[in-house]
Every structure is written in structure tokens, then in C-alpha cells.
């Protein structure tokens, strides 16, 4: 009974519930390992914030809210392709690979507030 999880069998509702509870925490921990944290967060904030234009910071805030390129384009009155170009510049400037990492790094650097 103690080693029940070691036997190959179907997962029951209890195991599914436990997975649902733990996966968000595991995902958040993994994301923290993907962000390059600055040595001094307070000192890095102005440098990183000044690295991004005001439009890029505005788009980053909408990325934080989970908006797509089309949605951001409609909100800001620009084309989705222009939004895509801004997002690519944001990723390059923050030295990240995707939108999720960009939001995580922006939160860590306090460019965007939750």
C-alpha cells in the first residue's frame, strides 16, 4: 500500500487532483529559472526601463494581461504586424525567448507591476 504509486496503473481522481494542485507551482518555479535576474534589482530597473520605449512598455503591459497581437492592435489602433515587431524588439532587448519570459523578466525588473 505504501508503494502504490510505483506500480504501473491508471491514475485515479486523487492523483489527478494532486497534479492539478502542483503543476502551477512547478511551472512558476521553472519560469523563475529561465529569467536572468539582475545582481541588483533596484539598480537594473532604470537601465532596463530606459532600454524600452514607452510604446514597448505599453505593449508589455498588455502582454502581461494576456492579450494577443490582434487584441493589442485593436486596443492601440495599430496593426497586429506592428505589434509583432514591437514584441520581437521587446524580446531582443530583454534577452528572453518568448512572451511569458518577457513578462516574467518585466515583473522581476519592476518594469510592469502586477
mmCIF file of C-alpha atoms in Angstrom, residues 45-107:
data_model
loop_
_atom_site.group_PDB
_atom_site.id
_atom_site.type_symbol
_atom_site.label_atom_id
_atom_site.label_comp_id
_atom_site.label_asym_id
_atom_site.label_seq_id
_atom_site.Cartn_x
_atom_site.Cartn_y
_atom_site.Cartn_z
ATOM 1 C CA UNK A 45 15.328 48.920 -13.148
ATOM 2 C CA UNK A 46 16.115 52.358 -14.596
ATOM 3 C CA UNK A 47 18.580 50.930 -17.099
ATOM 4 C CA UNK A 48 16.138 48.295 -18.358
ATOM 5 C CA UNK A 49 13.152 50.629 -18.290
ATOM 6 C CA UNK A 50 15.045 53.213 -20.322
ATOM 7 C CA UNK A 51 16.068 50.468 -22.724
ATOM 8 C CA UNK A 52 12.400 50.039 -23.731
ATOM 9 C CA UNK A 53 10.408 52.753 -25.454
ATOM 10 C CA UNK A 54 7.144 53.948 -23.943
ATOM 11 C CA UNK A 55 5.228 52.068 -26.666
ATOM 12 C CA UNK A 56 7.122 48.855 -25.907
ATOM 13 C CA UNK A 57 6.337 49.227 -22.197
ATOM 14 C CA UNK A 58 2.678 49.799 -23.082
ATOM 15 C CA UNK A 59 2.649 46.647 -25.225
ATOM 16 C CA UNK A 60 4.459 44.734 -22.469
ATOM 17 C CA UNK A 61 1.678 45.704 -20.055
ATOM 18 C CA UNK A 62 -0.904 44.297 -22.460
ATOM 19 C CA UNK A 63 1.179 41.105 -22.794
ATOM 20 C CA UNK A 64 1.050 40.868 -19.002
ATOM 21 C CA UNK A 65 -2.755 40.906 -19.279
ATOM 22 C CA UNK A 66 -2.601 38.016 -21.760
ATOM 23 C CA UNK A 67 -3.650 39.902 -24.872
ATOM 24 C CA UNK A 68 -2.811 38.631 -28.353
ATOM 25 C CA UNK A 69 -1.190 40.724 -31.076
ATOM 26 C CA UNK A 70 -4.583 41.252 -32.722
ATOM 27 C CA UNK A 71 -6.188 42.353 -29.447
ATOM 28 C CA UNK A 72 -3.316 44.729 -28.626
ATOM 29 C CA UNK A 73 -3.505 46.152 -32.141
ATOM 30 C CA UNK A 74 -7.223 46.845 -31.770
ATOM 31 C CA UNK A 75 -6.712 48.455 -28.353
ATOM 32 C CA UNK A 76 -3.842 50.691 -29.518
ATOM 33 C CA UNK A 77 -5.148 51.344 -33.038
ATOM 34 C CA UNK A 78 -2.149 49.778 -34.785
ATOM 35 C CA UNK A 79 -1.803 46.713 -36.983
ATOM 36 C CA UNK A 80 -1.074 43.253 -35.495
ATOM 37 C CA UNK A 81 2.130 43.174 -37.574
ATOM 38 C CA UNK A 82 3.329 46.377 -35.900
ATOM 39 C CA UNK A 83 2.551 44.802 -32.523
ATOM 40 C CA UNK A 84 4.517 41.712 -33.568
ATOM 41 C CA UNK A 85 7.504 43.905 -34.467
ATOM 42 C CA UNK A 86 7.332 45.630 -31.084
ATOM 43 C CA UNK A 87 7.106 42.262 -29.308
ATOM 44 C CA UNK A 88 10.184 40.999 -31.180
ATOM 45 C CA UNK A 89 12.113 44.119 -30.122
ATOM 46 C CA UNK A 90 10.991 43.628 -26.525
ATOM 47 C CA UNK A 91 12.179 40.012 -26.560
ATOM 48 C CA UNK A 92 15.536 41.026 -28.001
ATOM 49 C CA UNK A 93 16.059 43.913 -25.575
ATOM 50 C CA UNK A 94 15.113 41.830 -22.509
ATOM 51 C CA UNK A 95 17.182 38.881 -23.797
ATOM 52 C CA UNK A 96 14.334 36.374 -23.495
ATOM 53 C CA UNK A 97 12.880 33.745 -25.811
ATOM 54 C CA UNK A 98 9.128 34.209 -25.517
ATOM 55 C CA UNK A 99 6.305 36.422 -24.282
ATOM 56 C CA UNK A 100 5.978 34.598 -20.971
ATOM 57 C CA UNK A 101 9.649 35.091 -20.157
ATOM 58 C CA UNK A 102 9.366 38.753 -21.186
ATOM 59 C CA UNK A 103 6.508 39.302 -18.744
ATOM 60 C CA UNK A 104 8.374 37.424 -16.012
ATOM 61 C CA UNK A 105 11.510 39.487 -16.501
ATOM 62 C CA UNK A 106 9.499 42.717 -16.673
ATOM 63 C CA UNK A 107 7.874 41.813 -13.354
#
